[in-house]
Coordinates of C-alpha atoms and ligand atoms in Angstrom, one line a residue:
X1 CA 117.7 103.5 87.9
X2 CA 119.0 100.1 87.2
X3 CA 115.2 98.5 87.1
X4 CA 114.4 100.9 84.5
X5 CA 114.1 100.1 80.7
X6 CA 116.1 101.9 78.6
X7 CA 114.8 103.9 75.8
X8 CA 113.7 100.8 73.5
X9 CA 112.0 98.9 76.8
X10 CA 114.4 96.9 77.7
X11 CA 115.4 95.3 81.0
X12 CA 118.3 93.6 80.6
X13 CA 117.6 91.4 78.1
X14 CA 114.6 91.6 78.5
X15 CA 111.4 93.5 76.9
X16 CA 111.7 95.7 73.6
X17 CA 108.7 95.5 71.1
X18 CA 108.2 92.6 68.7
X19 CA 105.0 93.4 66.5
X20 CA 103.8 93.5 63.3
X21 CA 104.5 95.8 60.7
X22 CA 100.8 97.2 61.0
X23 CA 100.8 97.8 64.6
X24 CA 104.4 99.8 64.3
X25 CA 102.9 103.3 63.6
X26 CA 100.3 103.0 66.8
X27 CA 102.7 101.6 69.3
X28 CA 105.4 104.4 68.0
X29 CA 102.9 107.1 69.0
X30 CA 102.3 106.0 72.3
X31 CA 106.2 105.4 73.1
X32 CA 106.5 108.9 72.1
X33 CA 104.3 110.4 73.6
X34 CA 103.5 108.2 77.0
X35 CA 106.0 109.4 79.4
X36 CA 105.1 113.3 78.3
X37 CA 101.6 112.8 78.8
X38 CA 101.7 110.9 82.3
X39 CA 103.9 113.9 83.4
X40 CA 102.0 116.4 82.0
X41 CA 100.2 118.8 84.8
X42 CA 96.8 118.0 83.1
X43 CA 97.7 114.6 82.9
X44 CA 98.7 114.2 87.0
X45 CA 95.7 116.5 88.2
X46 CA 92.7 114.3 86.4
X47 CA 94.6 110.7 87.1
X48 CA 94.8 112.1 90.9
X49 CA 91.6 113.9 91.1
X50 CA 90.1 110.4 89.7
X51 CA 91.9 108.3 92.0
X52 CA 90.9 109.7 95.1
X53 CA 86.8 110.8 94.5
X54 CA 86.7 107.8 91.7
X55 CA 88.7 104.9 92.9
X56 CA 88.9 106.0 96.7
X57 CA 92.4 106.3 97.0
X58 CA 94.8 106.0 99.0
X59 CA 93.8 102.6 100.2
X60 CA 94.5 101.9 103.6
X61 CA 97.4 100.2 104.6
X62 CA 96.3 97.9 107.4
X63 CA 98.1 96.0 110.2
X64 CA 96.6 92.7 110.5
X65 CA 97.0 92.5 114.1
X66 CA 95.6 88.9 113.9
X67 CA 97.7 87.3 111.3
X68 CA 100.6 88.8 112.3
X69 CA 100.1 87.5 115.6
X70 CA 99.8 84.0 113.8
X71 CA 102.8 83.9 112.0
X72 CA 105.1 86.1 114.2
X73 CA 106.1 89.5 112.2
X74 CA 104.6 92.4 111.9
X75 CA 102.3 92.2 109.0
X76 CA 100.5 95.2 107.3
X77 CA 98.0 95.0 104.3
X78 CA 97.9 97.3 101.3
X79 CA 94.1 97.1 101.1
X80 CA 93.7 97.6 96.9
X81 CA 90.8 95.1 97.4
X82 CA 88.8 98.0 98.6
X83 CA 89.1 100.3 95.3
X84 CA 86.5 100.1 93.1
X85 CA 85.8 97.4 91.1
X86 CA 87.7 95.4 93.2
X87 CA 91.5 95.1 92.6
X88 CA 94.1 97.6 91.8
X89 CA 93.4 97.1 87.7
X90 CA 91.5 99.7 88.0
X91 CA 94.8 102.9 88.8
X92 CA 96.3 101.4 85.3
X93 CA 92.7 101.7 83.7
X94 CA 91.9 105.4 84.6
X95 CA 95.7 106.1 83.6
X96 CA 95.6 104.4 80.1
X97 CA 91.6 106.0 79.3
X98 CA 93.0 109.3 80.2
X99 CA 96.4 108.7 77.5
X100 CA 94.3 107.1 75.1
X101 CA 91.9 110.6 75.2
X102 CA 95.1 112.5 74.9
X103 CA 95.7 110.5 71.9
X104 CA 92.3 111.7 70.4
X105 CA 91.4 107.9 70.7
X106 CA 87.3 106.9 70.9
X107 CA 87.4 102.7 71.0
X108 CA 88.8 100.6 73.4
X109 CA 90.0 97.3 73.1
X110 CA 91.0 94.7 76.1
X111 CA 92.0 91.5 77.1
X112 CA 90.8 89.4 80.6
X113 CA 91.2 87.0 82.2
X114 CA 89.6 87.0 85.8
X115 CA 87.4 89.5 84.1
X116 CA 88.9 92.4 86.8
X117 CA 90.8 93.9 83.9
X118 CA 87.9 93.7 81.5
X119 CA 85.5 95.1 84.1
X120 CA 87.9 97.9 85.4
X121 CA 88.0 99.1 81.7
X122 CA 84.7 99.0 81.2
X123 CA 84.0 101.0 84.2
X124 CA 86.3 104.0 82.5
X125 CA 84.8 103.3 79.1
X126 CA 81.1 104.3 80.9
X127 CA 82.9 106.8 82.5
X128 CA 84.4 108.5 79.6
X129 CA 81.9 107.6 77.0
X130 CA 84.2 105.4 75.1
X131 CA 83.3 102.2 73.1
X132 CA 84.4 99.3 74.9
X133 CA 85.1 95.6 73.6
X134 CA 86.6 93.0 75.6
X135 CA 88.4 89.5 74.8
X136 CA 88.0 86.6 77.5
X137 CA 88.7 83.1 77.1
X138 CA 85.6 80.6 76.9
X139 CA 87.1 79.3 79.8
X140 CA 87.0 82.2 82.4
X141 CA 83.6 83.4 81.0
X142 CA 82.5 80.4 82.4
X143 CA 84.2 80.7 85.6
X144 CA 83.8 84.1 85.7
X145 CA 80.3 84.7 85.2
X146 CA 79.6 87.3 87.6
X147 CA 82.4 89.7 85.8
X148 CA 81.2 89.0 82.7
X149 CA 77.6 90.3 83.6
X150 CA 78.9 93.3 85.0
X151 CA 81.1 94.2 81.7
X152 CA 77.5 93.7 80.0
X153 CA 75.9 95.8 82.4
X154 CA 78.6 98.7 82.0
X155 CA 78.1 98.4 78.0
X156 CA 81.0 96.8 77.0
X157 CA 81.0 93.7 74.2
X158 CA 82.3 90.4 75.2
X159 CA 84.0 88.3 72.9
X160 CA 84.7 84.6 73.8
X161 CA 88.0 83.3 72.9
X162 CA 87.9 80.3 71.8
X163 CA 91.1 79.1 70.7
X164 CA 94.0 77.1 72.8
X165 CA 92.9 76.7 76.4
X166 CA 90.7 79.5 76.1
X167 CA 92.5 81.6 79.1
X168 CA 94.1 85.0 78.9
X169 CA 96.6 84.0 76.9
X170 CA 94.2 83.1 74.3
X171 CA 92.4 86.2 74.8
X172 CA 95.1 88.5 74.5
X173 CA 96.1 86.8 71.3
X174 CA 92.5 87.7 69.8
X175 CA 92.8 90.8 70.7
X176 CA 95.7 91.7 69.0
X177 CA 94.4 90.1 66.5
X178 CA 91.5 92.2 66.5
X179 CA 94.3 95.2 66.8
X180 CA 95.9 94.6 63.8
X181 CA 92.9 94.8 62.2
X182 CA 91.5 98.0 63.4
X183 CA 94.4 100.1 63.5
X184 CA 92.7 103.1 65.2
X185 CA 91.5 101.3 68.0
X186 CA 93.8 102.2 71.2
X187 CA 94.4 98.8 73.1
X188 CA 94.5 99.0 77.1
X189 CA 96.5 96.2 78.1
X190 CA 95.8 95.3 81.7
X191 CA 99.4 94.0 82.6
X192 CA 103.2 94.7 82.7
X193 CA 103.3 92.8 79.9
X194 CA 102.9 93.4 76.1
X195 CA 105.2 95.5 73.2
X196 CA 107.2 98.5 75.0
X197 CA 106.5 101.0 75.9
X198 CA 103.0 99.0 77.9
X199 CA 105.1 97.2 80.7
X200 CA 106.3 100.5 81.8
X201 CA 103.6 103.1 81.1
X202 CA 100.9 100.1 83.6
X203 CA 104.0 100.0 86.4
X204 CA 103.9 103.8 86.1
X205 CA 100.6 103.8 86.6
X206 CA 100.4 101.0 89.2
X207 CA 103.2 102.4 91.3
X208 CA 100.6 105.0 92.8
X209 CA 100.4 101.5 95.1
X210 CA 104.0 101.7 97.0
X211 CA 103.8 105.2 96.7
X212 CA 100.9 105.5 99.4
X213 CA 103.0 102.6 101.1
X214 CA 106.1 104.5 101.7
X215 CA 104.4 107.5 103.7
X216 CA 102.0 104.9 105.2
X217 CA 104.1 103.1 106.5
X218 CA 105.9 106.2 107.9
X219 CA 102.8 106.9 109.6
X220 CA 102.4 103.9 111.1
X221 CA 105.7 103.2 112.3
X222 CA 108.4 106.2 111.3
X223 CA 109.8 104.3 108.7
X224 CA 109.3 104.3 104.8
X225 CA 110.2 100.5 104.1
X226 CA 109.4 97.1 105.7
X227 CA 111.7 94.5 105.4
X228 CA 109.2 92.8 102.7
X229 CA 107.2 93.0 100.4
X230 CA 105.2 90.3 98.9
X231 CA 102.7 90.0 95.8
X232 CA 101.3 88.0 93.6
X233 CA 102.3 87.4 89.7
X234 CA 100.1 87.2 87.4
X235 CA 101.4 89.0 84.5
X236 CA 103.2 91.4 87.1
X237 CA 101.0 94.7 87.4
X238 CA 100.1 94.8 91.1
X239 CA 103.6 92.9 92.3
X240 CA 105.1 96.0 89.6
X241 CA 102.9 98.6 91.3
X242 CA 103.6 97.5 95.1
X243 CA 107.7 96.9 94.7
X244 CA 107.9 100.1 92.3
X245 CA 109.5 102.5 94.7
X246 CA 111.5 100.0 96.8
X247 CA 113.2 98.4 93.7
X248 CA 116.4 100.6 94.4
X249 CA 116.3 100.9 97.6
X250 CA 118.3 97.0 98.4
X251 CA 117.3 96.2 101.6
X252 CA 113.6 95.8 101.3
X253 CA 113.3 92.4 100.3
X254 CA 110.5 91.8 97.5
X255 CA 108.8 88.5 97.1
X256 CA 106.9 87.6 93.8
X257 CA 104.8 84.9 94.3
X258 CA 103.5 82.7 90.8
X259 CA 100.7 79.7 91.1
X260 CA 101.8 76.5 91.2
X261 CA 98.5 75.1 90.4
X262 CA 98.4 71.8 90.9
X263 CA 102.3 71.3 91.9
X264 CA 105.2 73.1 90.2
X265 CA 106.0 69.9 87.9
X266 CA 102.5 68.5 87.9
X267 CA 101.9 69.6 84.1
X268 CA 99.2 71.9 85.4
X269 CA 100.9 74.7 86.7
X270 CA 101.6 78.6 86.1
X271 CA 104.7 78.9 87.6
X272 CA 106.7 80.8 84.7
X273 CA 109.6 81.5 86.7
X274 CA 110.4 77.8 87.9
X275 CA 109.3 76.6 84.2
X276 CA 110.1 78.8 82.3
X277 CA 113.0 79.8 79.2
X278 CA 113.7 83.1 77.4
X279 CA 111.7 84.0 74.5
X280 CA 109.0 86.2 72.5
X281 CA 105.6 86.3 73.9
X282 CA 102.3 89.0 73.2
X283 CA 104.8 91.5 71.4
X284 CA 107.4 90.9 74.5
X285 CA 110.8 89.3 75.1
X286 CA 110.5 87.7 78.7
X287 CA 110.2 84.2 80.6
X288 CA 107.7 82.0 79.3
X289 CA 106.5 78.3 79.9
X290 CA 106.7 77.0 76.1
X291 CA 108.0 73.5 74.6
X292 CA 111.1 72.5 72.8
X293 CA 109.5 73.6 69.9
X294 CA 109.2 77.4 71.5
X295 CA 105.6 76.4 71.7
X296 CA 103.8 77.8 74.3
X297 CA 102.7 75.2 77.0
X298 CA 99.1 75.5 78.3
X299 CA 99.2 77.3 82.6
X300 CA 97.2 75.8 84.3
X301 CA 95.8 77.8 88.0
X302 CA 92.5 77.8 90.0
X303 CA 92.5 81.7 89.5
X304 CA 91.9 82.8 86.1
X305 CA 93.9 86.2 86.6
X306 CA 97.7 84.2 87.1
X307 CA 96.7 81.8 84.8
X308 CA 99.0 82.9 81.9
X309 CA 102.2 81.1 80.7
X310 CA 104.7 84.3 80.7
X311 CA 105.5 87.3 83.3
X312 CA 106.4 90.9 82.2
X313 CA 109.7 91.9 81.6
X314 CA 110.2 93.6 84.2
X315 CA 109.8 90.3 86.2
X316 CA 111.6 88.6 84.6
X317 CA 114.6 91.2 84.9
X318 CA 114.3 90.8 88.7
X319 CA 114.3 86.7 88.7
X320 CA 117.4 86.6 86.4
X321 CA 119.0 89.3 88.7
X322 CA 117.9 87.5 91.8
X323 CA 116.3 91.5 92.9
X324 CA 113.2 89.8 93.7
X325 CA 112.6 86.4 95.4
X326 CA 110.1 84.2 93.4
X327 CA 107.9 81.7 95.5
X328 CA 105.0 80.0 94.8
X329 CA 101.5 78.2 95.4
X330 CA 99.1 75.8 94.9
X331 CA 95.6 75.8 94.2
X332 CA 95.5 74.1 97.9
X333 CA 97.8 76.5 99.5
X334 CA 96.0 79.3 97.8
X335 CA 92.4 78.3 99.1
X336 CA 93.2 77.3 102.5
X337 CA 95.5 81.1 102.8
X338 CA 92.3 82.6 101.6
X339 CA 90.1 80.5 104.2
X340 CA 92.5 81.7 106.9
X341 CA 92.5 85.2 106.1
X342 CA 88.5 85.0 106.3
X343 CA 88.1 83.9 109.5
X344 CA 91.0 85.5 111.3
X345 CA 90.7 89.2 109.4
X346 CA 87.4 88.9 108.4
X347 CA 88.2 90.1 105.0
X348 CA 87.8 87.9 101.7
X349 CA 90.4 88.1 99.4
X350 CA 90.8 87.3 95.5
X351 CA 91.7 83.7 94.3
X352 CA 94.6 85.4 93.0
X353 CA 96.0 87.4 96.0
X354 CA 95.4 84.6 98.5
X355 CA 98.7 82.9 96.6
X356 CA 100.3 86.2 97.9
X357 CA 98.9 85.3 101.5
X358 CA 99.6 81.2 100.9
X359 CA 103.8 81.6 101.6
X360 CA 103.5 83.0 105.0
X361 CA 103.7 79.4 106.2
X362 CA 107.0 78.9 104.5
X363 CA 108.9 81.7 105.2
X364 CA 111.4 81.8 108.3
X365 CA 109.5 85.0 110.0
X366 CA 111.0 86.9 112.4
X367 CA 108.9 88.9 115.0
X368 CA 110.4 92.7 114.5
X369 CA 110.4 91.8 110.5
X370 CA 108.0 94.1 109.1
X371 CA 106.1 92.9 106.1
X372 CA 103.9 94.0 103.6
X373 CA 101.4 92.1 101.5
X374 CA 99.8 93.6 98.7
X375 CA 96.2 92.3 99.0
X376 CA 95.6 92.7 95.3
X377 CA 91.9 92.0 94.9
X378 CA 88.8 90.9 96.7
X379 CA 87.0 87.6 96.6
X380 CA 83.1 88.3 95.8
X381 CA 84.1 87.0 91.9
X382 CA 85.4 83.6 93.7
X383 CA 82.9 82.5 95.9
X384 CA 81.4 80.4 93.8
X385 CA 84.9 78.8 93.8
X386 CA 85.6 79.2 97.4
X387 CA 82.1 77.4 98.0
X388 CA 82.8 74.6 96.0
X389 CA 85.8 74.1 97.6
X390 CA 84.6 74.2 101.2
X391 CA 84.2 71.1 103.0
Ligands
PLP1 C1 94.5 90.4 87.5 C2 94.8 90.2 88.9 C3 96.0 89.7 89.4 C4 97.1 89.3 88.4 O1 97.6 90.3 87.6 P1 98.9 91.1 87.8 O2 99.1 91.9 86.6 O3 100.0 90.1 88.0 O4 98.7 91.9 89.0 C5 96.2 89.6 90.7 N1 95.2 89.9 91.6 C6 94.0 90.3 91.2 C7 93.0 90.5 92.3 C8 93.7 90.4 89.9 O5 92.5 90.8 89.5

């Protein structure tokens, strides 16, 4: 119970809800109502029922005989890449469509920044019938172009963020923006992060993830828990989702894993937890990368989805009580993880999750440690990264 926020969303010190005055009255409703609906019958039968015939769930948890074989431990996959639309935004999208029907709510609004989050909420908005716009940062429209066609395709409107460094930090800003004024609008924010009660209604939602890995893993091997588990952080959601059910239990060790970009103290960088000082970010107290003047500093990463200069609270609960290891990695390490993977697993794995897969090399492995990596996403929206980088 100890990584749970109490009732005003707070970790620690960390969380609670800083917002505008205008915004008060539609984040009230949904703290009062969230944890009712999500344990509602109704509410558990359709998010389930979705899951499996929509999403494909549970996703296989794979031993990668291979790459285990490589780094000497027992490594297993938690194979998210292969629900639909890509990555595991998509069990936090179906969850927050189905509370913001409950809520009698018709128009959608959400932030991206890879342009997963954006397309796994258009996907529900088609589903559902919903009125869908999204926020993305200049930026990742441009190096995103293959999500953003697919958002068009599935009916939602794109709006290019154009401030700052035109990232997801830019686009969430615009968004609430956009928020405050359209009240009635519900906004599905794609990360731990964000005003209470959002960081824990997505981990709720996202915790589906360790849930299938605890009787998986039991299948597999008789036992519920690994000795680790390692994800990647962008804002936290699939890291949330995959050390969820194992954050009590002490002995699994979880390891978060931020982008270093270019080097941790190269100025171009998105590793919050290494560079990072309390304060008030997107409606959220946490760890952020920000100046003397409490400015926020520009992140800089070769994947646009942990390119963003804060984690969620929950995170950053977990750093400050040392719960969770946090490790990062470059651009470099990132790329030549995901090259590796590709040749010796055969599978192609996100931008973003190959900084999951890039610490293997650093860690002191032991050949009975059993190890989990959440592979978060899947690589078709970076190729035209990966191929640019392949020499
Ligand atoms: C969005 C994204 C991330 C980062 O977001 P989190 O909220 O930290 O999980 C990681 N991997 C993939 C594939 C993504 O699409």
């Amino acid at each position: 119970m100890k990584f749970q926020p109490d009732h005003n969303g707070y970790y620690g010190q960390f969380g609670g809800a800083f917002i505008p005055e205008l915004l008060y009255p539609n984040v009230k409703e949904l703290e009062d109502n969230y944890i009712q609906i999500i344990e509602s019958e109704t509410f558990q039968k359709e998010y389930k029922d979705l899951l499996k015939h929509y999403v494909g769930r549970p996703s296989p948890l794979y031993l990668a005989k291979r790459l285990s074989e490589k780094y000497g431990a027992t490594i297993y996959l938690k194979r998210e890449d292969l629900n639909h639309t890509g990555a595991h935004k998509v069990n936090n999208t179906i969850g927050q469509i189905l509370i913001a029907k409950q809520l009698g709510k018709t128009k959608i609004i959400a932030e991206t920044g890879a342009g997963q989050h954006g397309v796994a909420t258009a996907t529900v908005c088609a589903l559902m019938g919903l009125e869908c716009i999204v926020f993305m940062g200049e930026t990742d429209i441009k190096r995103q172009a293959p999500n953003v066609a697919r958002m068009k395709m599935l009916g939602a409107k794109v709006i290019a963020a154009t401030s700052g460094s035109k990232t997801l930090k830019d686009a969430t800003n615009e968004a609430i923006r956009y928020w405050i004024q359209h009240p009635d609008t519900y906004y599905l924010i794609g990360s731990v992060v964000g005003p209470h009660p959002y960081p824990d209604m997505v981990a709720r939602l996202q915790a589906v993830i360790s849930e299938e890995m605890k009787w998986q893993l039991k299948e597999h091997t008789g036992k519920e828990n690994p000795d680790t588990v390692i994800a990647c952080v962008g804002g936290g959601s699939n890291a949330a989702g995959a050390f969820y059910h194992y954050l009590d239990d002490e002995d699994v060790e979880l390891i978060a894993v931020e982008a270093a970009g270019l080097g941790v103290h190269s100025g171009e960088s998105a590793a919050t937890s290494q560079l990072g000082e309390v304060g008030v970010i997107h409606g959220s107290k946490t760890i952020l990368m920000q100046d003397e003047y409490g400015q926020i500093v520009e992140p800089y990463s070769i994947s646009a989805g942990l390119d963003y200069p804060g984690v969620g609270p929950l995170h950053a609960f977990l750093f400050d009580e040392k719960r969770a290891t946090f490790m990062n990695a470059t651009d470099k390490e990132a790329l030549e993880a995901a090259y590796e993977l590709t040749k010796i697993e055969g599978i192609i794995p996100a931008l973003e999750t190959a900084h999951a897969l890039a610490v293997l090399p650093k860690m002191d492995l032991k050949k009975d440690q059993t190890i989990i990596i959440n592979l978060s996403g899947r690589g078709d929206k970076d190729l035209e990264t990966y191929i640019k980088h392949l020499s």
